[in-house]
Amino acid sequence: MKITIIAGARPNFIKIAPIINAIKSKQNEGFDISFRLVHTGQHYDKNLSDTFFEELNIPQPDVNLEVKSGSQAEQTAAIMIAFEKELLQNPCDLVLVVGDVNSTMACSIVAKKCHTKVAHVEAGIRSGDLTMPEEINRMLTDSITDYFFTTSTSASENLLKLGSNPENVHFVGNVMIDTLHQNIDRSSAPDFWNEHQLKEKNYIILTLHRPANVDEVSSLINLLHGIDSLVNDKKIIFPIHPRTQAILSESKIEFKNILFVSPQGYLNFMYLIKNSFAVITDSGGISEETTVLGIPCFTMRDNTERPETETIGTNTIVGTSFENLKKVFGSFLQNGARKSGIPELWDGKASERIVSILLGK
Ligand code: UDP
């Protein structure tokens, strides 16, 4: 079986790493399975791309389509045009896509139109929020997927409600958590750890890059000033996404607690998360990692496509207003973290299950 694996953006790299490891171990067992790795070039900063390949031992891509940035339509179209050529030159039995970025949707459409089967890892999750490009990418990808690999029973149920054939819906667990299991022991303190006297639980991690939080510069600055005032006795480490950095670049702002740092590599970032007091974020993936690491997470969004991070895990959806964050965070400071657990099958073995299903074993 020849599989073409698609990866375009930071969270994709983290998701494909354990799938490639699982394919390699099946190869070592003598199974007929090979892969070609296509990097679409959606993320191209070293900090968001190369570092992850190096740290997670992902092989160099067989090809980089180098689409880079653009509007939603420009980027999606550029990926489709480049990937169609690539797939016609290098046909395969199956195109495997992960997550919900433009590369996920664009390559699924191209594959299906070239009569190639599509496997979607992280299928079926839904926020119901069509203002987010990711939700549209999820819906379109799942409408033409042949193998749905889901992270939760609720994602599987979403697909069944939409009429997907139950035989094609496979609840396998979470590949992002496979990566966490495979690498957490290798995590290490970043260079600035000692310089800023960071210690276990004496700092908060902040990440923000979703349009609803960062696209309007004055609201973003107000939000940051609010977050800066949430605590007196803790640093707030803010690995700033290039998208957010570009929006803030012209502004001269100073904070008493917030410390801006560059986007972190996976190993430093996991070290920072696992030792943090709490995390404030608008990332979906981080709410899964904090759930498994047992770190309180406050998500600055109005909804989530990962409800189990809240019903079982450590995540609290606080909306995008600072006022609500202040209220919810204040109650956490007073009452401590609530009890949490780890969702079913988030056990580090999702990738093995995926590859076994693809091989029909
Ligand atoms: N991440 C990282 N370094 C950072 C910020 C995030 O390694 O400075 C990792 C994080 O642990 C998670 C993934 O990147 O595994 C999430 O990426 P992002 O927030 O871009 O995507 P989302 O989850 O919002 O789709």
Coordinates of C-alpha atoms and ligand atoms in Angstrom, one line a residue:
M1 CA 0.0 0.0 0.0
K2 CA 1.3 3.4 -1.0
I3 CA 0.2 6.3 1.1
T4 CA 0.8 10.0 0.5
I5 CA 0.8 11.9 3.8
I6 CA 0.0 15.6 3.7
A7 CA 1.3 18.1 6.2
G8 CA 1.2 21.9 5.9
A9 CA 1.2 23.6 9.3
R10 CA 2.6 23.3 12.8
P11 CA -0.2 21.2 14.3
N12 CA 0.0 18.8 11.3
F13 CA 3.7 18.1 11.8
I14 CA 2.9 17.1 15.4
K15 CA 0.1 14.8 14.2
I16 CA 2.0 13.0 11.4
A17 CA 5.1 12.2 13.4
P18 CA 3.6 9.2 15.3
I19 CA 1.8 8.0 12.2
I20 CA 5.1 7.8 10.3
N21 CA 6.6 5.9 13.3
A22 CA 3.8 3.4 13.2
I23 CA 4.2 2.9 9.4
K24 CA 7.9 2.3 9.9
S25 CA 7.3 -0.3 12.5
K26 CA 4.9 -2.1 10.2
Q27 CA 7.5 -2.0 7.5
N28 CA 10.0 -3.5 9.9
E29 CA 7.5 -6.3 10.6
G30 CA 7.5 -7.0 6.8
F31 CA 4.2 -5.4 5.8
D32 CA 3.8 -3.9 2.3
I33 CA 3.3 -0.3 3.2
S34 CA 5.2 2.8 2.1
F35 CA 4.7 6.5 2.3
R36 CA 5.5 9.7 0.4
L37 CA 5.5 12.9 2.5
V38 CA 4.2 16.1 1.0
H39 CA 4.8 19.4 2.8
T40 CA 2.5 22.0 1.2
G41 CA 4.5 24.9 2.6
Q42 CA 1.6 26.5 4.4
H43 CA 3.8 27.2 7.4
Y44 CA 7.4 27.9 6.3
D45 CA 9.0 29.8 9.3
K46 CA 11.8 27.7 10.8
N47 CA 10.1 28.1 14.2
L48 CA 6.8 26.6 12.9
S49 CA 8.2 24.0 10.5
D50 CA 11.8 22.8 10.4
T51 CA 12.2 22.7 14.1
F52 CA 9.4 20.2 14.4
F53 CA 10.8 18.0 11.7
E54 CA 14.2 18.0 13.5
E55 CA 12.8 17.5 17.1
L56 CA 10.2 14.9 16.2
N57 CA 12.5 13.0 13.8
I58 CA 10.1 13.4 10.9
P59 CA 11.9 12.5 7.6
Q60 CA 12.5 15.3 5.2
P61 CA 9.5 15.8 2.9
D62 CA 9.7 14.1 -0.5
V63 CA 8.4 17.3 -1.9
N64 CA 7.6 20.8 -0.6
L65 CA 4.9 22.6 -2.6
E66 CA 6.0 25.9 -1.2
V67 CA 2.6 27.6 -1.3
K68 CA 3.3 30.0 1.6
S69 CA 0.8 32.7 2.7
G70 CA -2.2 34.2 1.0
S71 CA -5.9 34.8 1.5
Q72 CA -8.0 31.7 2.3
A73 CA -8.9 31.3 -1.4
E74 CA -5.4 32.1 -2.7
Q75 CA -3.8 29.6 -0.4
T76 CA -6.3 26.8 -0.9
A77 CA -6.2 27.3 -4.7
A78 CA -2.4 27.3 -4.7
I79 CA -2.3 24.0 -2.7
M80 CA -4.9 22.4 -5.0
I81 CA -3.0 23.4 -8.2
A82 CA 0.4 22.2 -6.9
F83 CA -0.9 19.0 -5.3
E84 CA -2.8 17.9 -8.4
K85 CA 0.4 18.0 -10.4
E86 CA 2.2 16.2 -7.6
L87 CA -0.4 13.4 -7.3
L88 CA -0.6 12.9 -11.1
Q89 CA 3.2 12.4 -11.2
N90 CA 3.2 10.2 -8.0
P91 CA 0.0 8.3 -7.8
C92 CA -0.8 6.4 -4.6
D93 CA -3.5 4.2 -3.1
L94 CA -4.5 6.6 -0.4
V95 CA -4.0 10.3 0.6
L96 CA -3.9 10.7 4.4
V97 CA -4.7 14.1 5.8
V98 CA -4.7 15.3 9.4
G99 CA -6.5 18.1 11.3
D100 CA -8.4 21.0 9.8
V101 CA -6.1 23.4 8.0
N102 CA -6.4 24.6 4.4
S103 CA -3.9 21.8 3.2
T104 CA -6.2 19.2 4.8
M105 CA -9.2 20.3 2.7
A106 CA -7.4 21.3 -0.5
C107 CA -5.5 18.0 -0.8
S108 CA -8.6 15.9 0.1
I109 CA -10.6 17.5 -2.8
V110 CA -7.7 17.0 -5.2
A111 CA -7.3 13.3 -4.2
K112 CA -10.9 12.5 -4.4
K113 CA -11.2 14.1 -7.9
C114 CA -8.2 11.9 -9.0
H115 CA -10.1 8.9 -7.7
T116 CA -7.7 8.3 -4.8
K117 CA -9.1 7.3 -1.4
V118 CA -8.9 9.8 1.4
A119 CA -8.1 9.0 5.1
H120 CA -8.9 11.9 7.6
V121 CA -7.2 11.8 11.0
E122 CA -9.2 13.8 13.5
A123 CA -12.4 13.5 11.5
G124 CA -15.8 14.3 12.8
I125 CA -15.0 17.1 15.4
R126 CA -17.3 20.1 15.0
S127 CA -17.6 23.4 16.8
G128 CA -20.7 24.5 14.8
D129 CA -18.9 27.8 14.2
L130 CA -18.8 28.6 10.5
T131 CA -16.9 31.9 11.1
M132 CA -13.8 29.7 11.6
P133 CA -12.1 28.6 8.4
E134 CA -11.1 25.3 10.3
E135 CA -14.8 24.4 10.7
I136 CA -15.4 24.7 6.9
N137 CA -12.2 22.7 6.2
R138 CA -13.5 19.9 8.6
M139 CA -17.0 19.8 7.0
L140 CA -15.7 19.7 3.4
T141 CA -13.0 17.1 4.1
D142 CA -15.4 14.8 6.0
S143 CA -17.9 15.0 3.1
I144 CA -15.5 13.1 0.8
T145 CA -13.4 11.0 3.3
D146 CA -13.2 7.2 2.9
Y147 CA -11.6 6.4 6.3
F148 CA -12.6 8.5 9.2
F149 CA -10.3 8.3 12.2
T150 CA -11.8 9.9 15.3
T151 CA -10.5 11.1 18.6
S152 CA -13.8 10.7 20.5
T153 CA -17.1 8.9 20.5
S154 CA -18.8 12.3 20.1
A155 CA -16.8 12.9 16.8
S156 CA -17.9 9.4 15.6
E157 CA -21.5 10.2 16.5
N158 CA -21.3 13.5 14.6
L159 CA -20.3 11.6 11.5
L160 CA -23.0 8.9 11.9
K161 CA -25.6 11.7 12.3
L162 CA -24.4 13.1 9.0
G163 CA -24.9 9.7 7.3
S164 CA -21.4 8.4 7.1
N165 CA -21.2 4.6 6.7
P166 CA -20.4 3.2 10.2
E167 CA -18.0 0.7 8.6
N168 CA -15.8 3.7 7.7
V169 CA -15.8 5.4 11.0
H170 CA -13.0 4.3 13.3
F171 CA -12.7 5.6 16.9
V172 CA -8.9 5.3 17.4
G173 CA -7.9 7.9 19.9
N174 CA -5.7 11.0 19.5
V175 CA -2.4 11.1 17.5
M176 CA -1.4 14.4 19.2
I177 CA -1.3 12.5 22.4
D178 CA 0.8 9.8 20.8
T179 CA 3.4 12.5 20.1
L180 CA 3.1 13.7 23.7
H181 CA 3.7 10.1 25.0
Q182 CA 6.6 9.5 22.7
N183 CA 8.4 12.8 23.5
I184 CA 7.5 14.1 27.0
D185 CA 10.6 12.5 28.6
R186 CA 12.8 14.3 26.1
S187 CA 11.2 17.7 26.9
S188 CA 13.7 20.3 28.2
A189 CA 13.8 23.8 29.6
P190 CA 14.1 26.7 27.1
D191 CA 17.2 29.0 27.2
F192 CA 15.3 31.7 29.1
W193 CA 14.2 29.4 32.0
N194 CA 17.0 30.4 34.4
E195 CA 17.3 34.0 33.1
H196 CA 13.7 34.7 34.1
Q197 CA 13.8 32.5 37.3
L198 CA 11.0 30.3 36.1
K199 CA 10.1 27.5 38.4
E200 CA 7.5 24.8 38.5
K201 CA 4.1 26.5 38.8
N202 CA 5.4 30.1 39.0
Y203 CA 4.3 31.1 35.5
I204 CA 1.3 31.0 33.1
I205 CA 1.6 30.1 29.4
L206 CA -0.3 32.3 27.0
T207 CA -0.9 31.6 23.3
L208 CA -3.2 33.6 21.0
H209 CA -3.4 33.5 17.2
R210 CA -7.1 33.1 16.2
P211 CA -8.5 36.0 14.2
A212 CA -11.3 36.6 16.7
N213 CA -8.7 37.5 19.3
V214 CA -5.8 39.0 17.4
D215 CA -7.0 40.6 14.2
E216 CA -8.1 43.9 15.7
V217 CA -5.0 45.5 17.2
S218 CA -6.6 47.8 19.8
S219 CA -8.8 44.9 21.2
L220 CA -5.7 42.7 21.3
I221 CA -3.7 45.2 23.2
N222 CA -6.6 45.7 25.7
L223 CA -6.9 42.0 26.1
L224 CA -3.1 41.7 26.8
H225 CA -3.3 44.5 29.3
G226 CA -6.1 42.7 31.1
I227 CA -4.3 39.3 31.1
D228 CA -1.2 41.2 32.4
S229 CA -3.2 42.2 35.4
L230 CA -4.7 38.8 36.2
V231 CA -2.0 37.8 38.7
N232 CA 0.7 39.7 40.7
D233 CA 3.0 36.9 41.6
K234 CA 3.5 35.1 38.3
K235 CA 5.2 35.7 35.0
I236 CA 3.1 35.1 31.8
I237 CA 5.1 33.5 29.1
F238 CA 3.7 34.4 25.6
P239 CA 5.3 32.5 22.7
I240 CA 4.1 34.8 20.1
H241 CA 2.7 33.3 16.8
P242 CA 4.0 35.1 13.7
R243 CA 0.4 36.0 12.8
T244 CA 0.0 37.8 16.2
Q245 CA 3.5 39.3 16.0
A246 CA 2.7 40.9 12.6
I247 CA -0.4 42.5 14.0
L248 CA 1.4 43.9 17.1
S249 CA 4.6 44.9 15.3
E250 CA 3.9 48.6 15.1
S251 CA 2.7 48.9 18.7
K252 CA 4.9 50.1 21.5
I253 CA 3.6 48.3 24.6
E254 CA 5.0 47.4 27.9
F255 CA 3.7 44.8 30.4
K256 CA 4.7 44.0 34.0
N257 CA 4.2 40.3 33.8
I258 CA 3.9 39.3 30.2
L259 CA 7.2 38.1 28.6
F260 CA 7.2 37.8 24.9
V261 CA 9.2 34.9 23.5
S262 CA 9.5 33.4 20.0
P263 CA 7.3 30.4 19.1
Q264 CA 8.8 27.4 20.9
G265 CA 9.9 24.1 19.5
Y266 CA 7.9 21.1 20.7
L267 CA 10.3 19.9 23.3
N268 CA 10.7 23.3 25.0
F269 CA 7.0 24.0 24.7
M270 CA 6.0 20.7 26.4
Y271 CA 8.4 21.4 29.2
L272 CA 6.8 24.8 29.7
I273 CA 3.3 23.5 29.6
K274 CA 3.9 20.5 32.0
N275 CA 5.5 22.8 34.6
S276 CA 3.1 25.7 34.3
F277 CA 0.5 26.9 36.8
A278 CA -2.1 27.3 34.1
V279 CA -2.5 28.0 30.4
I280 CA -4.6 30.6 28.6
T281 CA -5.0 29.9 24.9
D282 CA -7.1 29.9 21.8
S283 CA -5.5 26.7 20.4
G284 CA -7.5 23.5 20.2
G285 CA -4.4 21.2 20.3
I286 CA -3.1 22.8 23.5
S287 CA -6.4 22.1 25.3
E288 CA -5.8 18.4 24.5
E289 CA -2.2 18.4 25.7
T290 CA -3.1 20.2 29.0
T291 CA -5.9 17.7 29.5
V292 CA -3.5 14.8 29.5
L293 CA -0.8 16.7 31.5
G294 CA -3.5 17.7 34.1
I295 CA -2.8 21.5 33.7
P296 CA -5.7 23.9 34.0
C297 CA -6.5 25.5 30.6
F298 CA -8.7 28.5 29.8
T299 CA -9.7 28.7 26.2
M300 CA -10.5 32.1 24.8
R301 CA -13.1 31.0 22.3
D302 CA -16.9 30.9 22.3
N303 CA -17.0 27.2 21.5
T304 CA -14.9 24.1 21.0
E305 CA -14.8 21.2 18.6
R306 CA -13.2 19.1 21.4
P307 CA -15.9 19.0 24.1
E308 CA -14.2 16.1 26.0
T309 CA -11.4 18.5 26.9
E310 CA -14.0 20.4 29.0
T311 CA -16.4 17.6 30.1
I312 CA -13.5 15.2 31.1
G313 CA -10.3 17.2 30.9
T314 CA -9.0 20.4 32.3
N315 CA -10.3 22.9 29.7
T316 CA -12.7 25.7 30.4
I317 CA -14.2 27.6 27.5
V318 CA -14.2 31.3 28.7
G319 CA -15.3 33.2 25.5
T320 CA -13.3 36.0 24.0
S321 CA -14.1 38.8 26.5
F322 CA -11.5 39.6 29.2
E323 CA -14.3 40.2 31.7
N324 CA -15.3 36.6 31.6
L325 CA -11.8 35.4 31.7
K326 CA -11.2 37.5 34.8
K327 CA -14.3 36.0 36.5
V328 CA -13.5 32.4 35.6
F329 CA -9.8 32.8 36.4
G330 CA -10.6 34.5 39.7
S331 CA -12.7 31.6 40.7
F332 CA -9.9 29.2 39.8
L333 CA -7.5 31.2 41.9
Q334 CA -9.8 31.0 44.8
N335 CA -11.1 27.4 44.5
G336 CA -8.3 25.6 42.8
A337 CA -8.5 23.3 39.8
R338 CA -11.5 21.1 39.4
K339 CA -11.1 17.3 39.1
S340 CA -10.3 16.0 35.6
G341 CA -9.5 12.8 33.8
I342 CA -8.1 11.6 30.5
P343 CA -10.5 10.8 27.6
E344 CA -10.9 7.3 26.3
L345 CA -8.2 5.9 24.1
W346 CA -5.9 9.0 24.5
D347 CA -3.3 6.4 25.4
G348 CA -0.5 7.0 22.9
K349 CA -1.6 4.1 20.6
A350 CA -3.9 5.9 18.1
S351 CA -1.3 5.8 15.3
E352 CA -0.8 2.0 15.7
R353 CA -4.6 1.5 15.4
I354 CA -4.8 3.7 12.3
V355 CA -2.1 1.9 10.5
S356 CA -3.5 -1.5 11.4
I357 CA -6.9 -0.5 10.1
L358 CA -5.4 0.8 6.9
L359 CA -3.6 -2.5 6.4
G360 CA -6.8 -4.4 7.3
K361 CA -5.1 -6.2 10.1
Ligands
UDP1 N1 3.0 24.5 20.1 C1 4.4 24.5 20.1 N2 5.1 25.7 20.4 C2 4.4 26.9 20.6 C3 3.0 26.8 20.5 C4 2.3 25.7 20.2 O1 5.1 23.5 20.0 O2 5.0 27.9 20.8 C5 2.3 23.3 19.7 C6 1.3 22.9 20.8 O3 1.8 22.1 21.8 C7 0.3 22.0 20.0 C8 0.4 22.7 18.6 O4 1.6 23.4 18.6 O5 0.8 20.7 19.9 C9 -0.8 23.6 18.4 O6 -0.6 24.4 17.4 P1 -1.5 25.6 17.1 O7 -1.9 26.3 18.3 O8 -0.8 26.4 16.0 O9 -2.8 24.9 16.4 P2 -4.2 24.6 16.9 O10 -4.2 23.7 18.0 O11 -4.8 25.9 17.3 O12 -4.9 24.1 15.6

